[in-house]
Amino acid sequence: NTEYEFVRRLIDENIIPDDVTIQVLTQAREHIIRRTAEAIEGAKSAIVHLYNSTSELQRRVVFKKNKEEIKKLATDGAKLLYELTKDSPHIRYEYSPESFTCTEPEYALEVCNAVLDVWQPTADRKAIINLPSTVELSMPHVYASQVEYMSKNLKYRDNVVLSLHPHNDRGCGVSDAEMGILAGADRIEGTLFGNGERTGNV
């Protein structure tokens, strides 16, 4: 509710500059997606960032779902978000396979491509696929290899902005960002002064 009221105030009081795009984050859960769509109604420019975890550990322990069920969670969320906002061309979509670095690359690709099939991105309304190093498991060259694999195999690649969200568990968040860009990414999500969630972000 705090975030909802904050965003509503920004929009209702016309506080957002014309050249600023706000971004909101929502889990792939129906009631949160619906509330998020209400929060950004009337925004001049917004990105809605949808996510769910795809890692083997969280599939098994947290969600207690198999691969197909997790993929359906992502695509159901993508469909609902699209239905609620499809008539608002100023709203763009972003998807993250949370715990990307803990997910089998082929499966992360499968889920991301399934979400893209729902959104059907175009040159005028590109989608963002974000690859978080939610837990920085390995050295930066490994993350870069994962980014390169996704960049080369994503559907609609010309209409996708490939984004990075590097955490800093190993103290390599900046290296992950630099090598990820060299490996084919287009965008980096970061925070001011590195203050962010958990271990800090770029």
mmCIF file with all atom_site columns, C-alpha atoms in Angstrom:
data_model
loop_
_atom_site.group_PDB
_atom_site.id
_atom_site.type_symbol
_atom_site.label_atom_id
_atom_site.label_alt_id
_atom_site.label_comp_id
_atom_site.label_asym_id
_atom_site.label_entity_id
_atom_site.label_seq_id
_atom_site.pdbx_PDB_ins_code
_atom_site.Cartn_x
_atom_site.Cartn_y
_atom_site.Cartn_z
_atom_site.occupancy
_atom_site.B_iso_or_equiv
_atom_site.pdbx_formal_charge
_atom_site.auth_seq_id
_atom_site.auth_comp_id
_atom_site.auth_asym_id
_atom_site.auth_atom_id
_atom_site.pdbx_PDB_model_num
ATOM 1   C CA . ASN A 1 1   ? 0.000  0.000   0.000   1.00 0.00 ? 1   ASN A CA 1
ATOM 2   C CA . THR A 1 2   ? 2.864  2.400   0.724   1.00 0.00 ? 2   THR A CA 1
ATOM 3   C CA . GLU A 1 3   ? 4.305  1.886   -2.765  1.00 0.00 ? 3   GLU A CA 1
ATOM 4   C CA . TYR A 1 4   ? 0.844  2.103   -4.343  1.00 0.00 ? 4   TYR A CA 1
ATOM 5   C CA . GLU A 1 5   ? 0.109  5.411   -2.615  1.00 0.00 ? 5   GLU A CA 1
ATOM 6   C CA . PHE A 1 6   ? 3.555  6.775   -3.504  1.00 0.00 ? 6   PHE A CA 1
ATOM 7   C CA . VAL A 1 7   ? 3.133  6.007   -7.215  1.00 0.00 ? 7   VAL A CA 1
ATOM 8   C CA . ARG A 1 8   ? -0.455 7.304   -7.243  1.00 0.00 ? 8   ARG A CA 1
ATOM 9   C CA . ARG A 1 9   ? 0.700  10.592  -5.726  1.00 0.00 ? 9   ARG A CA 1
ATOM 10  C CA . LEU A 1 10  ? 3.441  10.966  -8.342  1.00 0.00 ? 10  LEU A CA 1
ATOM 11  C CA . ILE A 1 11  ? 0.894  10.453  -11.124 1.00 0.00 ? 11  ILE A CA 1
ATOM 12  C CA . ASP A 1 12  ? -2.139 12.254  -9.647  1.00 0.00 ? 12  ASP A CA 1
ATOM 13  C CA . GLU A 1 13  ? -0.131 15.345  -8.700  1.00 0.00 ? 13  GLU A CA 1
ATOM 14  C CA . ASN A 1 14  ? 1.753  15.322  -12.024 1.00 0.00 ? 14  ASN A CA 1
ATOM 15  C CA . ILE A 1 15  ? 5.149  15.239  -10.290 1.00 0.00 ? 15  ILE A CA 1
ATOM 16  C CA . ILE A 1 16  ? 6.921  12.997  -12.837 1.00 0.00 ? 16  ILE A CA 1
ATOM 17  C CA . PRO A 1 17  ? 8.908  14.978  -15.450 1.00 0.00 ? 17  PRO A CA 1
ATOM 18  C CA . ASP A 1 18  ? 7.955  14.274  -19.060 1.00 0.00 ? 18  ASP A CA 1
ATOM 19  C CA . ASP A 1 19  ? 11.351 12.732  -19.830 1.00 0.00 ? 19  ASP A CA 1
ATOM 20  C CA . VAL A 1 20  ? 11.275 10.303  -16.866 1.00 0.00 ? 20  VAL A CA 1
ATOM 21  C CA . THR A 1 21  ? 9.968  6.738   -17.038 1.00 0.00 ? 21  THR A CA 1
ATOM 22  C CA . ILE A 1 22  ? 8.900  5.172   -13.769 1.00 0.00 ? 22  ILE A CA 1
ATOM 23  C CA . GLN A 1 23  ? 9.433  1.458   -13.218 1.00 0.00 ? 23  GLN A CA 1
ATOM 24  C CA . VAL A 1 24  ? 7.436  -0.788  -10.918 1.00 0.00 ? 24  VAL A CA 1
ATOM 25  C CA . LEU A 1 25  ? 8.212  -4.347  -9.854  1.00 0.00 ? 25  LEU A CA 1
ATOM 26  C CA . THR A 1 26  ? 5.634  -7.080  -9.374  1.00 0.00 ? 26  THR A CA 1
ATOM 27  C CA . GLN A 1 27  ? 5.743  -10.766 -8.623  1.00 0.00 ? 27  GLN A CA 1
ATOM 28  C CA . ALA A 1 28  ? 3.880  -13.021 -11.043 1.00 0.00 ? 28  ALA A CA 1
ATOM 29  C CA . ARG A 1 29  ? 0.881  -13.171 -8.701  1.00 0.00 ? 29  ARG A CA 1
ATOM 30  C CA . GLU A 1 30  ? -2.578 -12.136 -9.841  1.00 0.00 ? 30  GLU A CA 1
ATOM 31  C CA . HIS A 1 31  ? -3.575 -9.797  -7.017  1.00 0.00 ? 31  HIS A CA 1
ATOM 32  C CA . ILE A 1 32  ? -0.238 -7.959  -7.106  1.00 0.00 ? 32  ILE A CA 1
ATOM 33  C CA . ILE A 1 33  ? -0.350 -7.579  -10.902 1.00 0.00 ? 33  ILE A CA 1
ATOM 34  C CA . ARG A 1 34  ? -3.857 -6.135  -10.709 1.00 0.00 ? 34  ARG A CA 1
ATOM 35  C CA . ARG A 1 35  ? -2.861 -3.697  -7.957  1.00 0.00 ? 35  ARG A CA 1
ATOM 36  C CA . THR A 1 36  ? 0.214  -2.679  -9.954  1.00 0.00 ? 36  THR A CA 1
ATOM 37  C CA . ALA A 1 37  ? -1.876 -1.937  -13.047 1.00 0.00 ? 37  ALA A CA 1
ATOM 38  C CA . GLU A 1 38  ? -4.094 0.291   -10.902 1.00 0.00 ? 38  GLU A CA 1
ATOM 39  C CA . ALA A 1 39  ? -1.033 2.029   -9.452  1.00 0.00 ? 39  ALA A CA 1
ATOM 40  C CA . ILE A 1 40  ? 0.353  3.129   -12.836 1.00 0.00 ? 40  ILE A CA 1
ATOM 41  C CA . GLU A 1 41  ? -2.931 4.078   -14.489 1.00 0.00 ? 41  GLU A CA 1
ATOM 42  C CA . GLY A 1 42  ? -2.486 7.488   -16.064 1.00 0.00 ? 42  GLY A CA 1
ATOM 43  C CA . ALA A 1 43  ? 1.323  7.417   -16.063 1.00 0.00 ? 43  ALA A CA 1
ATOM 44  C CA . LYS A 1 44  ? 2.861  9.061   -19.141 1.00 0.00 ? 44  LYS A CA 1
ATOM 45  C CA . SER A 1 45  ? 5.613  6.455   -19.358 1.00 0.00 ? 45  SER A CA 1
ATOM 46  C CA . ALA A 1 46  ? 6.095  3.318   -17.280 1.00 0.00 ? 46  ALA A CA 1
ATOM 47  C CA . ILE A 1 47  ? 7.836  -0.049  -17.240 1.00 0.00 ? 47  ILE A CA 1
ATOM 48  C CA . VAL A 1 48  ? 6.186  -2.935  -15.416 1.00 0.00 ? 48  VAL A CA 1
ATOM 49  C CA . HIS A 1 49  ? 8.790  -5.467  -14.309 1.00 0.00 ? 49  HIS A CA 1
ATOM 50  C CA . LEU A 1 50  ? 7.326  -8.938  -13.783 1.00 0.00 ? 50  LEU A CA 1
ATOM 51  C CA . TYR A 1 51  ? 9.319  -11.714 -12.142 1.00 0.00 ? 51  TYR A CA 1
ATOM 52  C CA . ASN A 1 52  ? 9.266  -15.169 -10.622 1.00 0.00 ? 52  ASN A CA 1
ATOM 53  C CA . SER A 1 53  ? 12.044 -17.463 -9.547  1.00 0.00 ? 53  SER A CA 1
ATOM 54  C CA . THR A 1 54  ? 13.107 -20.184 -11.953 1.00 0.00 ? 54  THR A CA 1
ATOM 55  C CA . SER A 1 55  ? 15.978 -21.859 -10.059 1.00 0.00 ? 55  SER A CA 1
ATOM 56  C CA . GLU A 1 56  ? 15.924 -25.570 -9.318  1.00 0.00 ? 56  GLU A CA 1
ATOM 57  C CA . LEU A 1 57  ? 16.133 -25.000 -5.565  1.00 0.00 ? 57  LEU A CA 1
ATOM 58  C CA . GLN A 1 58  ? 13.240 -22.547 -5.424  1.00 0.00 ? 58  GLN A CA 1
ATOM 59  C CA . ARG A 1 59  ? 11.130 -24.624 -7.805  1.00 0.00 ? 59  ARG A CA 1
ATOM 60  C CA . ARG A 1 60  ? 11.531 -27.563 -5.454  1.00 0.00 ? 60  ARG A CA 1
ATOM 61  C CA . VAL A 1 61  ? 11.582 -25.953 -2.004  1.00 0.00 ? 61  VAL A CA 1
ATOM 62  C CA . VAL A 1 62  ? 9.620  -22.693 -2.284  1.00 0.00 ? 62  VAL A CA 1
ATOM 63  C CA . PHE A 1 63  ? 7.079  -23.242 -5.059  1.00 0.00 ? 63  PHE A CA 1
ATOM 64  C CA . LYS A 1 64  ? 6.910  -27.041 -4.994  1.00 0.00 ? 64  LYS A CA 1
ATOM 65  C CA . LYS A 1 65  ? 6.269  -26.902 -8.747  1.00 0.00 ? 65  LYS A CA 1
ATOM 66  C CA . ASN A 1 66  ? 7.843  -28.558 -11.748 1.00 0.00 ? 66  ASN A CA 1
ATOM 67  C CA . LYS A 1 67  ? 9.337  -26.777 -14.762 1.00 0.00 ? 67  LYS A CA 1
ATOM 68  C CA . GLU A 1 68  ? 6.091  -26.629 -16.720 1.00 0.00 ? 68  GLU A CA 1
ATOM 69  C CA . GLU A 1 69  ? 4.200  -25.226 -13.726 1.00 0.00 ? 69  GLU A CA 1
ATOM 70  C CA . ILE A 1 70  ? 6.806  -22.529 -13.155 1.00 0.00 ? 70  ILE A CA 1
ATOM 71  C CA . LYS A 1 71  ? 6.744  -21.580 -16.837 1.00 0.00 ? 71  LYS A CA 1
ATOM 72  C CA . LYS A 1 72  ? 2.942  -21.352 -16.636 1.00 0.00 ? 72  LYS A CA 1
ATOM 73  C CA . LEU A 1 73  ? 3.265  -19.075 -13.607 1.00 0.00 ? 73  LEU A CA 1
ATOM 74  C CA . ALA A 1 74  ? 5.388  -16.733 -15.740 1.00 0.00 ? 74  ALA A CA 1
ATOM 75  C CA . THR A 1 75  ? 3.183  -16.840 -18.830 1.00 0.00 ? 75  THR A CA 1
ATOM 76  C CA . ASP A 1 76  ? -0.055 -16.477 -16.852 1.00 0.00 ? 76  ASP A CA 1
ATOM 77  C CA . GLY A 1 77  ? 1.403  -13.373 -15.225 1.00 0.00 ? 77  GLY A CA 1
ATOM 78  C CA . ALA A 1 78  ? 2.536  -12.034 -18.589 1.00 0.00 ? 78  ALA A CA 1
ATOM 79  C CA . LYS A 1 79  ? -0.922 -12.625 -20.106 1.00 0.00 ? 79  LYS A CA 1
ATOM 80  C CA . LEU A 1 80  ? -2.734 -10.900 -17.252 1.00 0.00 ? 80  LEU A CA 1
ATOM 81  C CA . LEU A 1 81  ? -0.392 -7.923  -17.343 1.00 0.00 ? 81  LEU A CA 1
ATOM 82  C CA . TYR A 1 82  ? -0.854 -7.646  -21.104 1.00 0.00 ? 82  TYR A CA 1
ATOM 83  C CA . GLU A 1 83  ? -4.650 -7.848  -20.861 1.00 0.00 ? 83  GLU A CA 1
ATOM 84  C CA . LEU A 1 84  ? -4.747 -5.111  -18.220 1.00 0.00 ? 84  LEU A CA 1
ATOM 85  C CA . THR A 1 85  ? -2.430 -2.730  -20.098 1.00 0.00 ? 85  THR A CA 1
ATOM 86  C CA . LYS A 1 86  ? -2.520 -3.611  -23.813 1.00 0.00 ? 86  LYS A CA 1
ATOM 87  C CA . ASP A 1 87  ? -4.355 -0.391  -24.705 1.00 0.00 ? 87  ASP A CA 1
ATOM 88  C CA . SER A 1 88  ? -1.669 1.741   -23.056 1.00 0.00 ? 88  SER A CA 1
ATOM 89  C CA . PRO A 1 89  ? 1.197  1.965   -25.576 1.00 0.00 ? 89  PRO A CA 1
ATOM 90  C CA . HIS A 1 90  ? 3.274  4.065   -23.150 1.00 0.00 ? 90  HIS A CA 1
ATOM 91  C CA . ILE A 1 91  ? 3.610  1.038   -20.841 1.00 0.00 ? 91  ILE A CA 1
ATOM 92  C CA . ARG A 1 92  ? 6.483  -1.337  -21.538 1.00 0.00 ? 92  ARG A CA 1
ATOM 93  C CA . TYR A 1 93  ? 7.032  -4.821  -20.183 1.00 0.00 ? 93  TYR A CA 1
ATOM 94  C CA . GLU A 1 94  ? 10.016 -6.381  -18.462 1.00 0.00 ? 94  GLU A CA 1
ATOM 95  C CA . TYR A 1 95  ? 10.499 -9.943  -17.272 1.00 0.00 ? 95  TYR A CA 1
ATOM 96  C CA . SER A 1 96  ? 13.113 -11.446 -14.956 1.00 0.00 ? 96  SER A CA 1
ATOM 97  C CA . PRO A 1 97  ? 13.778 -15.123 -14.303 1.00 0.00 ? 97  PRO A CA 1
ATOM 98  C CA . GLU A 1 98  ? 14.689 -14.465 -10.680 1.00 0.00 ? 98  GLU A CA 1
ATOM 99  C CA . SER A 1 99  ? 17.732 -16.467 -9.534  1.00 0.00 ? 99  SER A CA 1
ATOM 100 C CA . PHE A 1 100 ? 18.841 -16.603 -13.177 1.00 0.00 ? 100 PHE A CA 1
ATOM 101 C CA . THR A 1 101 ? 22.388 -17.602 -12.235 1.00 0.00 ? 101 THR A CA 1
ATOM 102 C CA . CYS A 1 102 ? 21.014 -20.584 -10.271 1.00 0.00 ? 102 CYS A CA 1
ATOM 103 C CA . THR A 1 103 ? 18.806 -21.693 -13.181 1.00 0.00 ? 103 THR A CA 1
ATOM 104 C CA . GLU A 1 104 ? 19.725 -24.105 -15.953 1.00 0.00 ? 104 GLU A CA 1
ATOM 105 C CA . PRO A 1 105 ? 20.448 -21.774 -18.929 1.00 0.00 ? 105 PRO A CA 1
ATOM 106 C CA . GLU A 1 106 ? 18.293 -23.780 -21.336 1.00 0.00 ? 106 GLU A CA 1
ATOM 107 C CA . TYR A 1 107 ? 15.342 -23.585 -18.973 1.00 0.00 ? 107 TYR A CA 1
ATOM 108 C CA . ALA A 1 108 ? 15.791 -19.848 -18.306 1.00 0.00 ? 108 ALA A CA 1
ATOM 109 C CA . LEU A 1 109 ? 15.760 -19.355 -22.080 1.00 0.00 ? 109 LEU A CA 1
ATOM 110 C CA . GLU A 1 110 ? 12.626 -21.485 -22.439 1.00 0.00 ? 110 GLU A CA 1
ATOM 111 C CA . VAL A 1 111 ? 10.741 -19.436 -19.839 1.00 0.00 ? 111 VAL A CA 1
ATOM 112 C CA . CYS A 1 112 ? 11.880 -16.078 -21.227 1.00 0.00 ? 112 CYS A CA 1
ATOM 113 C CA . ASN A 1 113 ? 10.920 -17.067 -24.767 1.00 0.00 ? 113 ASN A CA 1
ATOM 114 C CA . ALA A 1 114 ? 7.497  -18.231 -23.561 1.00 0.00 ? 114 ALA A CA 1
ATOM 115 C CA . VAL A 1 115 ? 6.930  -14.821 -21.945 1.00 0.00 ? 115 VAL A CA 1
ATOM 116 C CA . LEU A 1 116 ? 8.071  -13.073 -25.124 1.00 0.00 ? 116 LEU A CA 1
ATOM 117 C CA . ASP A 1 117 ? 5.616  -15.172 -27.132 1.00 0.00 ? 117 ASP A CA 1
ATOM 118 C CA . VAL A 1 118 ? 2.851  -13.684 -24.976 1.00 0.00 ? 118 VAL A CA 1
ATOM 119 C CA . TRP A 1 119 ? 4.020  -10.090 -25.337 1.00 0.00 ? 119 TRP A CA 1
ATOM 120 C CA . GLN A 1 120 ? 5.060  -10.265 -29.026 1.00 0.00 ? 120 GLN A CA 1
ATOM 121 C CA . PRO A 1 121 ? 7.480  -7.326  -28.799 1.00 0.00 ? 121 PRO A CA 1
ATOM 122 C CA . THR A 1 122 ? 7.848  -4.968  -31.750 1.00 0.00 ? 122 THR A CA 1
ATOM 123 C CA . ALA A 1 123 ? 10.331 -2.275  -32.739 1.00 0.00 ? 123 ALA A CA 1
ATOM 124 C CA . ASP A 1 124 ? 7.887  0.323   -31.409 1.00 0.00 ? 124 ASP A CA 1
ATOM 125 C CA . ARG A 1 125 ? 7.207  -1.511  -28.159 1.00 0.00 ? 125 ARG A CA 1
ATOM 126 C CA . LYS A 1 126 ? 10.280 -3.468  -27.210 1.00 0.00 ? 126 LYS A CA 1
ATOM 127 C CA . ALA A 1 127 ? 10.230 -5.847  -24.253 1.00 0.00 ? 127 ALA A CA 1
ATOM 128 C CA . ILE A 1 128 ? 12.974 -5.996  -21.654 1.00 0.00 ? 128 ILE A CA 1
ATOM 129 C CA . ILE A 1 129 ? 14.413 -9.315  -20.549 1.00 0.00 ? 129 ILE A CA 1
ATOM 130 C CA . ASN A 1 130 ? 16.419 -8.868  -17.379 1.00 0.00 ? 130 ASN A CA 1
ATOM 131 C CA . LEU A 1 131 ? 19.047 -11.354 -16.217 1.00 0.00 ? 131 LEU A CA 1
ATOM 132 C CA . PRO A 1 132 ? 19.723 -10.919 -12.493 1.00 0.00 ? 132 PRO A CA 1
ATOM 133 C CA . SER A 1 133 ? 22.698 -12.374 -10.725 1.00 0.00 ? 133 SER A CA 1
ATOM 134 C CA . THR A 1 134 ? 20.326 -12.751 -7.780  1.00 0.00 ? 134 THR A CA 1
ATOM 135 C CA . VAL A 1 135 ? 23.012 -14.815 -6.090  1.00 0.00 ? 135 VAL A CA 1
ATOM 136 C CA . GLU A 1 136 ? 26.463 -14.178 -7.534  1.00 0.00 ? 136 GLU A CA 1
ATOM 137 C CA . LEU A 1 137 ? 27.505 -17.830 -7.695  1.00 0.00 ? 137 LEU A CA 1
ATOM 138 C CA . SER A 1 138 ? 30.529 -17.637 -9.918  1.00 0.00 ? 138 SER A CA 1
ATOM 139 C CA . MET A 1 139 ? 33.203 -15.439 -11.435 1.00 0.00 ? 139 MET A CA 1
ATOM 140 C CA . PRO A 1 140 ? 32.163 -12.729 -13.914 1.00 0.00 ? 140 PRO A CA 1
ATOM 141 C CA . HIS A 1 141 ? 33.238 -14.659 -17.022 1.00 0.00 ? 141 HIS A CA 1
ATOM 142 C CA . VAL A 1 142 ? 30.669 -17.374 -16.192 1.00 0.00 ? 142 VAL A CA 1
ATOM 143 C CA . TYR A 1 143 ? 27.866 -14.802 -15.888 1.00 0.00 ? 143 TYR A CA 1
ATOM 144 C CA . ALA A 1 144 ? 29.041 -13.273 -19.175 1.00 0.00 ? 144 ALA A CA 1
ATOM 145 C CA . SER A 1 145 ? 28.819 -16.689 -20.841 1.00 0.00 ? 145 SER A CA 1
ATOM 146 C CA . GLN A 1 146 ? 25.251 -17.080 -19.582 1.00 0.00 ? 146 GLN A CA 1
ATOM 147 C CA . VAL A 1 147 ? 24.373 -13.602 -20.881 1.00 0.00 ? 147 VAL A CA 1
ATOM 148 C CA . GLU A 1 148 ? 25.925 -14.396 -24.269 1.00 0.00 ? 148 GLU A CA 1
ATOM 149 C CA . TYR A 1 149 ? 23.929 -17.632 -24.522 1.00 0.00 ? 149 TYR A CA 1
ATOM 150 C CA . MET A 1 150 ? 20.682 -15.773 -23.823 1.00 0.00 ? 150 MET A CA 1
ATOM 151 C CA . SER A 1 151 ? 21.531 -12.937 -26.212 1.00 0.00 ? 151 SER A CA 1
ATOM 152 C CA . LYS A 1 152 ? 22.200 -15.358 -29.053 1.00 0.00 ? 152 LYS A CA 1
ATOM 153 C CA . ASN A 1 153 ? 19.120 -17.515 -28.480 1.00 0.00 ? 153 ASN A CA 1
ATOM 154 C CA . LEU A 1 154 ? 16.299 -15.212 -27.363 1.00 0.00 ? 154 LEU A CA 1
ATOM 155 C CA . LYS A 1 155 ? 13.359 -14.906 -29.717 1.00 0.00 ? 155 LYS A CA 1
ATOM 156 C CA . TYR A 1 156 ? 12.532 -11.453 -31.102 1.00 0.00 ? 156 TYR A CA 1
ATOM 157 C CA . ARG A 1 157 ? 16.101 -10.381 -30.263 1.00 0.00 ? 157 ARG A CA 1
ATOM 158 C CA . ASP A 1 158 ? 15.919 -7.218  -32.379 1.00 0.00 ? 158 ASP A CA 1
ATOM 159 C CA . ASN A 1 159 ? 12.889 -6.156  -30.329 1.00 0.00 ? 159 ASN A CA 1
ATOM 160 C CA . VAL A 1 160 ? 14.282 -7.124  -26.933 1.00 0.00 ? 160 VAL A CA 1
ATOM 161 C CA . VAL A 1 161 ? 16.366 -4.961  -24.632 1.00 0.00 ? 161 VAL A CA 1
ATOM 162 C CA . LEU A 1 162 ? 18.622 -7.384  -22.772 1.00 0.00 ? 162 LEU A CA 1
ATOM 163 C CA . SER A 1 163 ? 19.162 -6.046  -19.275 1.00 0.00 ? 163 SER A CA 1
ATOM 164 C CA . LEU A 1 164 ? 21.443 -6.946  -16.363 1.00 0.00 ? 164 LEU A CA 1
ATOM 165 C CA . HIS A 1 165 ? 20.759 -6.697  -12.625 1.00 0.00 ? 165 HIS A CA 1
ATOM 166 C CA . PRO A 1 166 ? 24.063 -7.598  -10.966 1.00 0.00 ? 166 PRO A CA 1
ATOM 167 C CA . HIS A 1 167 ? 24.226 -8.243  -7.253  1.00 0.00 ? 167 HIS A CA 1
ATOM 168 C CA . ASN A 1 168 ? 27.493 -8.091  -5.370  1.00 0.00 ? 168 ASN A CA 1
ATOM 169 C CA . ASP A 1 169 ? 27.788 -11.247 -3.230  1.00 0.00 ? 169 ASP A CA 1
ATOM 170 C CA . ARG A 1 170 ? 31.359 -11.904 -4.402  1.00 0.00 ? 170 ARG A CA 1
ATOM 171 C CA . GLY A 1 171 ? 32.242 -8.215  -4.782  1.00 0.00 ? 171 GLY A CA 1
ATOM 172 C CA . CYS A 1 172 ? 32.165 -8.606  -8.553  1.00 0.00 ? 172 CYS A CA 1
ATOM 173 C CA . GLY A 1 173 ? 28.965 -6.718  -9.377  1.00 0.00 ? 173 GLY A CA 1
ATOM 174 C CA . VAL A 1 174 ? 30.743 -4.078  -11.475 1.00 0.00 ? 174 VAL A CA 1
ATOM 175 C CA . SER A 1 175 ? 32.782 -6.744  -13.298 1.00 0.00 ? 175 SER A CA 1
ATOM 176 C CA . ASP A 1 176 ? 29.582 -8.681  -13.984 1.00 0.00 ? 176 ASP A CA 1
ATOM 177 C CA . ALA A 1 177 ? 28.055 -5.538  -15.467 1.00 0.00 ? 177 ALA A CA 1
ATOM 178 C CA . GLU A 1 178 ? 31.071 -4.746  -17.658 1.00 0.00 ? 178 GLU A CA 1
ATOM 179 C CA . MET A 1 179 ? 31.492 -8.301  -18.925 1.00 0.00 ? 179 MET A CA 1
ATOM 180 C CA . GLY A 1 180 ? 27.740 -8.720  -19.390 1.00 0.00 ? 180 GLY A CA 1
ATOM 181 C CA . ILE A 1 181 ? 27.639 -5.677  -21.670 1.00 0.00 ? 181 ILE A CA 1
ATOM 182 C CA . LEU A 1 182 ? 30.578 -7.045  -23.659 1.00 0.00 ? 182 LEU A CA 1
ATOM 183 C CA . ALA A 1 183 ? 28.700 -10.363 -23.921 1.00 0.00 ? 183 ALA A CA 1
ATOM 184 C CA . GLY A 1 184 ? 25.692 -8.771  -25.609 1.00 0.00 ? 184 GLY A CA 1
ATOM 185 C CA . ALA A 1 185 ? 23.530 -7.029  -22.994 1.00 0.00 ? 185 ALA A CA 1
ATOM 186 C CA . ASP A 1 186 ? 22.027 -3.606  -23.756 1.00 0.00 ? 186 ASP A CA 1
ATOM 187 C CA . ARG A 1 187 ? 21.136 -2.187  -20.354 1.00 0.00 ? 187 ARG A CA 1
ATOM 188 C CA . ILE A 1 188 ? 22.181 -2.273  -16.696 1.00 0.00 ? 188 ILE A CA 1
ATOM 189 C CA . GLU A 1 189 ? 19.911 -1.847  -13.691 1.00 0.00 ? 189 GLU A CA 1
ATOM 190 C CA . GLY A 1 190 ? 21.733 -0.277  -10.787 1.00 0.00 ? 190 GLY A CA 1
ATOM 191 C CA . THR A 1 191 ? 21.305 1.780   -7.651  1.00 0.00 ? 191 THR A CA 1
ATOM 192 C CA . LEU A 1 192 ? 22.683 5.057   -6.376  1.00 0.00 ? 192 LEU A CA 1
ATOM 193 C CA . PHE A 1 193 ? 25.910 4.501   -4.433  1.00 0.00 ? 193 PHE A CA 1
ATOM 194 C CA . GLY A 1 194 ? 25.432 0.725   -4.616  1.00 0.00 ? 194 GLY A CA 1
ATOM 195 C CA . ASN A 1 195 ? 22.726 0.714   -1.962  1.00 0.00 ? 195 ASN A CA 1
ATOM 196 C CA . GLY A 1 196 ? 20.244 -1.956  -2.871  1.00 0.00 ? 196 GLY A CA 1
ATOM 197 C CA . GLU A 1 197 ? 18.769 -5.229  -1.834  1.00 0.00 ? 197 GLU A CA 1
ATOM 198 C CA . ARG A 1 198 ? 20.659 -7.775  0.258   1.00 0.00 ? 198 ARG A CA 1
ATOM 199 C CA . THR A 1 199 ? 24.320 -7.644  -0.765  1.00 0.00 ? 199 THR A CA 1
ATOM 200 C CA . GLY A 1 200 ? 24.020 -4.409  -2.680  1.00 0.00 ? 200 GLY A CA 1
ATOM 201 C CA . ASN A 1 201 ? 23.701 -3.882  -6.402  1.00 0.00 ? 201 ASN A CA 1
ATOM 202 C CA . VAL A 1 202 ? 25.864 -2.201  -9.040  1.00 0.00 ? 202 VAL A CA 1
#
